[in-house]
C-alpha positions as semicolon CSV with decimal commas, in nm:
position;residue;x (nm);y (nm);z (nm)
1;F;6,508;8,199;0,606
2;G;6,587;7,874;0,438
3;W;6,525;7,510;0,524
4;N;6,631;7,160;0,432
5;R;6,496;6,814;0,515
6;V;6,738;6,557;0,646
7;F;6,756;6,238;0,436
8;M;6,587;5,932;0,587
9;N;6,563;5,579;0,451
10;E;6,215;5,541;0,599
11;I;6,078;5,828;0,389
12;K;6,024;5,754;0,023
13;E;6,082;6,115;-0,099
14;T;6,435;6,244;-0,169
15;I;6,604;6,541;0,012
16;T;6,438;6,876;-0,043
17;T;6,526;7,237;0,043
18;G;6,341;7,566;0,027
19;H;6,308;7,928;0,128
20;E;5,934;7,958;0,171
21;N;5,670;7,762;0,351
22;I;5,700;7,381;0,351
23;N;5,443;7,213;0,124
24;E;5,532;6,859;0,025
25;V;5,401;6,501;0,039
26;L;5,577;6,267;0,277
27;T;5,540;5,893;0,237
28;N;5,624;5,666;0,528
29;A;5,761;5,344;0,380
30;T;5,747;5,159;0,711
31;D;5,476;5,024;0,936
32;K;5,563;5,256;1,225
33;P;5,554;5,633;1,277
34;V;5,870;5,812;1,148
35;N;5,998;6,148;1,276
36;V;6,107;6,375;0,992
37;T;6,346;6,667;1,076
38;Y;6,347;6,998;0,894
39;V;6,646;7,228;0,968
40;F;6,562;7,599;0,949
41;N;6,828;7,874;0,904
42;T;6,731;8,239;0,957
43;K;6,913;8,552;0,837
44;A;6,835;8,919;0,908
45;N;7,034;9,239;0,861
46;G;7,326;9,041;0,730
47;C;7,334;8,827;1,040
48;N;7,272;8,448;1,049
49;G;7,062;8,309;1,331
50;L;7,112;7,975;1,501
51;P;6,974;7,670;1,307
52;K;6,647;7,533;1,446
53;N;6,502;7,183;1,396
54;I;6,135;7,127;1,327
55;V;6,032;6,762;1,376
56;V;5,712;6,621;1,222
57;S;5,587;6,269;1,290
58;V;5,469;6,086;0,975
59;N;5,233;5,799;1,058
60;P;5,229;5,500;0,822
61;S;4,938;5,427;0,588
62;P;4,775;5,118;0,747
63;K;4,753;4,817;0,517
64;L;4,579;4,481;0,517
65;N;4,837;4,204;0,498
66;S;4,609;3,903;0,549
67;T;4,522;3,714;0,231
68;L;4,309;3,892;-0,027
69;T;4,188;3,561;-0,172
70;P;4,067;3,342;0,115
71;P;3,983;2,975;0,051
72;D;3,664;2,907;-0,142
73;I;3,354;2,805;0,051
74;C;3,043;2,606;-0,036
75;S;2,700;2,762;-0,058
76;G;2,529;2,772;0,279
77;N;2,855;2,756;0,474
78;L;2,993;3,010;0,719
79;F;3,259;3,251;0,590
80;K;3,500;3,355;0,863
81;Y;3,772;3,608;0,792
82;T;4,009;3,776;1,037
83;P;4,184;4,082;0,888
84;K;4,543;4,150;0,988
85;G;4,773;4,449;0,948
86;I;5,131;4,535;1,037
87;T;5,046;4,866;1,199
88;E;4,961;4,870;1,567
89;D;4,611;4,959;1,687
90;I;4,468;4,919;1,339
91;I;4,092;4,923;1,287
92;F;3,927;4,756;0,986
93;N;3,598;4,865;0,835
94;W;3,440;4,650;0,563
95;K;3,137;4,643;0,339
96;R;2,982;4,399;0,095
97;N;2,748;4,517;-0,176
98;F;2,450;4,311;-0,290
99;I;2,565;4,054;-0,543
100;E;2,337;3,874;-0,786
101;G;2,341;3,504;-0,713
102;I;2,394;3,556;-0,339
103;S;2,075;3,550;-0,137
104;Q;2,202;3,762;0,154
105;P;2,150;4,142;0,129
106;A;2,434;4,395;0,135
107;K;2,618;4,423;0,463
108;A;2,889;4,622;0,642
109;G;3,085;4,580;0,961
110;V;3,400;4,636;1,163
111;G;3,678;4,385;1,217
112;N;3,617;4,017;1,147
113;I;3,366;3,877;0,897
114;N;3,144;3,597;1,020
115;E;2,843;3,528;0,798
116;V;2,669;3,254;0,599
117;L;2,654;3,299;0,222
118;N;2,408;3,118;-0,005
119;N;2,477;3,086;-0,375
120;T;2,144;3,059;-0,556
121;S;2,295;3,023;-0,902
122;P;2,429;2,710;-1,075
123;S;2,779;2,864;-1,106
124;P;3,046;2,988;-0,864
125;V;2,996;3,352;-0,754
126;N;3,277;3,586;-0,646
127;V;3,187;3,791;-0,340
128;T;3,390;4,110;-0,291
129;Y;3,448;4,267;0,051
130;M;3,588;4,624;0,050
131;Y;3,827;4,676;0,341
132;M;3,946;5,014;0,475
133;A;4,215;5,015;0,745
134;T;4,257;5,305;0,992
135;A;4,536;5,364;1,244
136;N;4,667;5,672;1,424
137;G;4,401;5,882;1,252
138;C;4,525;5,774;0,908
139;R;4,320;5,580;0,654
140;G;4,480;5,332;0,420
141;T;4,385;5,258;0,064
142;E;4,064;5,059;0,019
143;V;4,144;4,700;-0,084
144;E;3,930;4,413;-0,209
145;V;3,905;4,073;-0,046
146;V;3,750;3,836;-0,298
147;L;3,583;3,509;-0,190
148;T;3,451;3,245;-0,427
149;V;3,123;3,083;-0,316
150;H;3,056;2,758;-0,498
151;S;2,697;2,661;-0,563
152;G;2,560;2,336;-0,430
153;A;2,508;2,103;-0,723
154;Q;2,142;2,020;-0,785
155;L;1,986;1,749;-0,994
156;N;1,858;1,859;-1,334
157;S;1,756;1,510;-1,436
158;S;1,390;1,431;-1,376
159;L;1,279;1,391;-1,015
160;N;0,981;1,187;-1,138
161;P;1,117;0,934;-1,386
162;P;0,880;0,710;-1,589
163;E;0,686;0,447;-1,399
164;I;0,810;0,088;-1,407
165;C;0,641;-0,249;-1,370
166;S;0,698;-0,474;-1,072
167;G;0,991;-0,709;-1,119
168;T;1,160;-0,491;-1,382
169;N;1,484;-0,296;-1,365
170;F;1,485;0,067;-1,252
171;N;1,767;0,246;-1,431
172;Y;1,827;0,612;-1,342
173;K;2,122;0,819;-1,462
174;P;2,148;1,141;-1,258
175;S;2,277;1,469;-1,397
176;A;2,333;1,800;-1,221
177;T;2,356;2,174;-1,274
178;I;2,734;2,156;-1,238
179;E;2,930;1,955;-1,489
180;G;3,143;1,682;-1,338
181;S;2,923;1,640;-1,030
182;S;2,932;1,314;-0,838
183;F;2,628;1,154;-0,676
184;I;2,545;0,943;-0,373
185;W;2,200;0,791;-0,315
186;K;2,012;0,576;-0,074
187;R;1,675;0,401;-0,062
188;T;1,516;0,308;0,267
189;A;1,295;0,003;0,321
190;I;0,946;0,061;0,183
191;N;0,631;-0,132;0,266
192;G;0,521;-0,321;-0,041
193;I;0,868;-0,342;-0,198
194;E;1,037;-0,680;-0,170
195;Q;1,397;-0,561;-0,193
196;P;1,584;-0,450;0,124
197;P;1,725;-0,096;0,162
198;S;2,008;-0,006;-0,073
199;S;2,254;0,275;-0,141
200;G;2,520;0,358;-0,393
201;V;2,705;0,615;-0,595
202;G;2,627;0,742;-0,943
203;Q;2,363;0,558;-1,140
204;V;2,076;0,354;-0,993
205;N;2,033;0,013;-1,153
206;E;1,822;-0,234;-0,957
207;I;1,513;-0,452;-0,981
208;L;1,210;-0,344;-0,776
209;T;0,929;-0,586;-0,693
210;N;0,591;-0,458;-0,578
211;T;0,430;-0,719;-0,354
212;T;0,096;-0,536;-0,332
213;A;-0,199;-0,494;-0,565
214;Y;-0,151;-0,118;-0,584
215;P;0,116;0,123;-0,715
216;V;0,397;0,196;-0,466
217;N;0,615;0,508;-0,475
218;V;0,983;0,434;-0,416
219;I;1,196;0,727;-0,294
220;Y;1,566;0,766;-0,364
221;A;1,746;1,040;-0,167
222;F;2,012;1,190;-0,395
223;T;2,297;1,422;-0,298
224;A;2,510;1,580;-0,568
225;S;2,863;1,707;-0,503
226;A;3,088;1,934;-0,708
227;K;3,420;2,097;-0,616
228;S;3,393;1,936;-0,271
229;C;3,056;2,104;-0,215
230;E;2,745;1,900;-0,143
231;G;2,411;2,021;-0,271
232;K;2,082;1,980;-0,090
233;T;1,946;1,627;-0,078
234;Q;1,669;1,576;-0,333
235;D;1,411;1,300;-0,364
236;V;1,374;1,106;-0,686
237;V;1,040;0,924;-0,682
238;V;0,963;0,632;-0,911
239;K;0,624;0,463;-0,916
240;V;0,638;0,083;-0,922
241;N;0,315;-0,054;-1,063
242;P;0,200;-0,396;-0,943
243;S;0,177;-0,715;-1,142
244;P;-0,203;-0,754;-1,145
245;Q;-0,334;-1,095;-1,041
246;L;-0,673;-1,264;-1,039
247;I;-0,865;-1,272;-0,713
248;S;-1,166;-1,440;-0,873
249;A;-1,173;-1,820;-0,832
250;I;-0,937;-2,010;-1,060
251;N;-1,145;-2,326;-1,005
252;P;-1,500;-2,199;-1,055
253;T;-1,814;-2,405;-1,007
254;A;-1,845;-2,692;-1,254
255;I;-2,105;-2,669;-1,529
256;C;-2,310;-2,931;-1,710
257;R;-2,260;-3,040;-2,066
258;G;-2,402;-2,790;-2,314
259;S;-2,438;-2,515;-2,052
260;S;-2,290;-2,167;-2,073
261;F;-1,968;-2,107;-1,884
262;N;-1,982;-1,755;-1,742
263;Y;-1,671;-1,618;-1,570
264;L;-1,609;-1,262;-1,450
265;P;-1,236;-1,212;-1,389
266;T;-1,151;-0,966;-1,111
267;S;-0,833;-0,826;-0,957
268;K;-0,747;-0,611;-0,654
269;T;-0,553;-0,380;-0,885
270;P;-0,783;-0,098;-1,001
271;N;-0,875;-0,073;-1,370
272;A;-0,729;-0,411;-1,457
273;L;-0,809;-0,548;-1,803
274;F;-0,815;-0,918;-1,889
275;E;-0,720;-1,123;-2,194
276;W;-0,801;-1,492;-2,214
277;S;-0,758;-1,788;-2,444
278;R;-0,871;-2,151;-2,446
279;L;-0,702;-2,420;-2,649
280;S;-0,904;-2,695;-2,812
281;S;-0,943;-2,996;-2,583
282;S;-1,018;-3,359;-2,650
283;G;-1,369;-3,424;-2,527
284;I;-1,485;-3,063;-2,574
285;K;-1,696;-3,012;-2,883
286;E;-1,629;-2,637;-2,922
287;P;-1,307;-2,522;-3,098
288;A;-1,038;-2,305;-2,936
289;S;-1,142;-1,951;-2,850
290;S;-1,005;-1,626;-2,705
291;G;-1,129;-1,286;-2,597
292;V;-1,109;-1,000;-2,349
293;G;-1,303;-0,936;-2,031
294;I;-1,583;-1,171;-1,931
295;I;-1,577;-1,532;-2,053
296;K;-1,915;-1,646;-2,177
297;E;-1,944;-1,949;-2,400
298;F;-2,122;-2,284;-2,427
299;L;-1,914;-2,592;-2,363
300;T;-2,021;-2,943;-2,460
301;N;-1,863;-3,249;-2,302
302;T;-1,876;-3,530;-2,558
303;T;-1,755;-3,800;-2,315
304;D;-1,905;-3,990;-2,025
305;V;-1,662;-3,842;-1,774
306;P;-1,597;-3,485;-1,649
307;I;-1,362;-3,286;-1,871
308;N;-1,154;-2,982;-1,768
309;A;-1,137;-2,683;-2,001
310;T;-0,836;-2,461;-1,924
311;Y;-0,842;-2,086;-1,983
312;V;-0,518;-1,887;-1,976
313;V;-0,607;-1,545;-1,826
314;T;-0,365;-1,249;-1,821
315;A;-0,443;-0,927;-1,633
316;T;-0,301;-0,589;-1,739
317;A;-0,306;-0,260;-1,544
318;N;-0,108;0,064;-1,577
319;G;0,074;-0,083;-1,873
320;C;0,195;-0,382;-1,670
321;K;0,106;-0,742;-1,746
322;G;0,066;-0,988;-1,464
323;L;0,167;-1,350;-1,478
324;S;-0,069;-1,566;-1,684
325;Q;-0,297;-1,775;-1,466
326;H;-0,494;-2,087;-1,545
327;V;-0,868;-2,090;-1,480
328;T;-1,002;-2,444;-1,495
329;A;-1,365;-2,502;-1,583
330;T;-1,498;-2,854;-1,523
331;I;-1,769;-2,966;-1,765
332;N;-1,965;-3,256;-1,629
333;T;-2,130;-3,501;-1,864
334;L;-2,502;-3,582;-1,850
335;P;-2,571;-3,918;-1,687
336;K;-2,752;-4,177;-1,898
337;I;-2,943;-4,480;-1,774
338;N;-2,770;-4,796;-1,893
339;S;-2,984;-5,051;-1,712
340;V;-3,237;-5,242;-1,925
341;L;-3,526;-5,023;-2,042
342;V;-3,761;-5,322;-2,109
343;P;-3,743;-5,547;-1,803
344;P;-3,908;-5,895;-1,800
345;A;-4,291;-5,902;-1,785
346;I;-4,459;-5,978;-1,452
347;C;-4,787;-6,139;-1,360
348;D;-5,090;-5,965;-1,220
349;G;-5,047;-5,906;-0,846
350;A;-4,676;-5,976;-0,853
351;A;-4,410;-5,736;-0,726
352;F;-4,218;-5,533;-0,984
353;T;-3,859;-5,468;-0,876
354;Y;-3,613;-5,263;-1,075
355;T;-3,261;-5,139;-0,994
356;P;-3,154;-4,852;-1,224
357;S;-2,791;-4,787;-1,320
358;A;-2,626;-4,508;-1,520
359;T;-2,314;-4,422;-1,715
360;I;-2,186;-4,218;-1,417
361;Q;-2,116;-4,394;-1,092
362;G;-2,303;-4,251;-0,796
363;A;-2,590;-4,117;-1,002
364;V;-2,916;-4,048;-0,821
365;F;-3,242;-4,158;-0,982
366;N;-3,583;-3,994;-0,960
367;W;-3,876;-4,179;-1,114
368;K;-4,246;-4,141;-1,156
369;R;-4,527;-4,361;-1,284
370;I;-4,841;-4,204;-1,420
371;A;-5,177;-4,372;-1,377
372;A;-5,236;-4,639;-1,642
373;V;-5,575;-4,774;-1,762
374;G;-5,608;-5,131;-1,643
375;I;-5,372;-5,090;-1,347
376;S;-5,544;-5,058;-1,015
377;Q;-5,258;-4,879;-0,837
378;P;-5,262;-4,496;-0,857
379;A;-4,980;-4,289;-0,998
380;K;-4,662;-4,292;-0,794
381;A;-4,312;-4,138;-0,772
382;G;-3,994;-4,223;-0,591
383;I;-3,617;-4,220;-0,570
384;G;-3,376;-4,500;-0,647
385;N;-3,501;-4,858;-0,690
386;I;-3,861;-4,953;-0,775
387;S;-4,037;-5,221;-0,570
388;E;-4,415;-5,230;-0,590
389;I;-4,707;-5,470;-0,664
390;L;-4,900;-5,403;-0,979
391;N;-5,256;-5,539;-1,044
392;N;-5,391;-5,572;-1,398
393;T;-5,771;-5,536;-1,385
394;S;-5,815;-5,594;-1,757
395;S;-5,823;-5,911;-1,965
396;S;-5,518;-5,804;-2,170
397;P;-5,154;-5,726;-2,096
398;V;-5,093;-5,362;-1,990
399;N;-4,766;-5,173;-2,041
400;V;-4,668;-4,965;-1,738
401;T;-4,426;-4,678;-1,807
402;Y;-4,178;-4,540;-1,552
403;V;-4,010;-4,210;-1,634
404;F;-3,655;-4,196;-1,490
405;T;-3,432;-3,892;-1,445
406;A;-3,069;-3,956;-1,352
407;T;-2,865;-3,687;-1,176
408;A;-2,487;-3,684;-1,125
409;N;-2,255;-3,398;-1,027
410;G;-2,552;-3,163;-1,037
411;C;-2,630;-3,253;-1,397
412;K;-2,953;-3,417;-1,507
């Protein structure tokens, strides 16, 4: 017998003939089954038999004709992919191997893909899905569907920038793991910070004022974006140290001429240190002075009126200087009696009256008289004016001494 295969456009192979068994590859170039006809001729004993047709159905090799390079996605987003083929009743099997930089483990499935992919690296990662199509009992060639998963840009600039002092400018230039990233930021209202909430893009450049006596942490929420993908929001925290101020009295209790002025500066801000200086002043005997910490020095008022000595005190804490403050010490002068010290003589049995006066108006006078030989009246003391009868029991004049102490503004 002999055979031949009828030519068909749908079959890729050319016409063939033969005399033995049929053994050839047939390739269906279409997306539908194709019937291929073989014509057999038999001959025996010099006689030809009738031709007979043998028809074989060649099913197509199913193929994926949806895109092999779907649109990129951002890390953490859902990847959805619907495979399509041109052969009817096609079934798609797929698998994804584990890929370094993708947090999800290997996976396989049938039909559509619907899964979240997380890129844990700083660079884009290509994820390959291997698709195998099956239809009419025939398997197609395995093809690759390649998806690019972009990483979410993350800050690589410091999340804890250097501390700043209250009232100074906070300047922060963000940078990210992906070159060319853009940044948005916002700062909510924070107790202890004078400025209202703010937001912006790119660099932070603003003054922050701490209205408390303690450090305040200011939080900026940053989001970096690259290739249309937003990274996770990250907090940048800057500590705003306060401007330390005195809480000790800036008008301490007055002192008397020649006394020691002792002043312990204090602040609510922990670990504050203090510098102070005093300029020379007219009426103060001591020259200008300066120091750190406690003020302790003698001050002498050389006038007859109170004199103010001004100290300029500056507190420092956490590397931040507060505003200089004036501490005013009042140095009162010592009152002196300026009424006559040798009043006119009096006669025996007469009243002695004396009205003291001093260099400082409003002075208070304490006096005492010790017992004197020849004076019959005993010792006596009093306040203010003197008015008393004195009797001389001797035959000679007797001097009677009164000891006066004047007090004004707490100074004797």
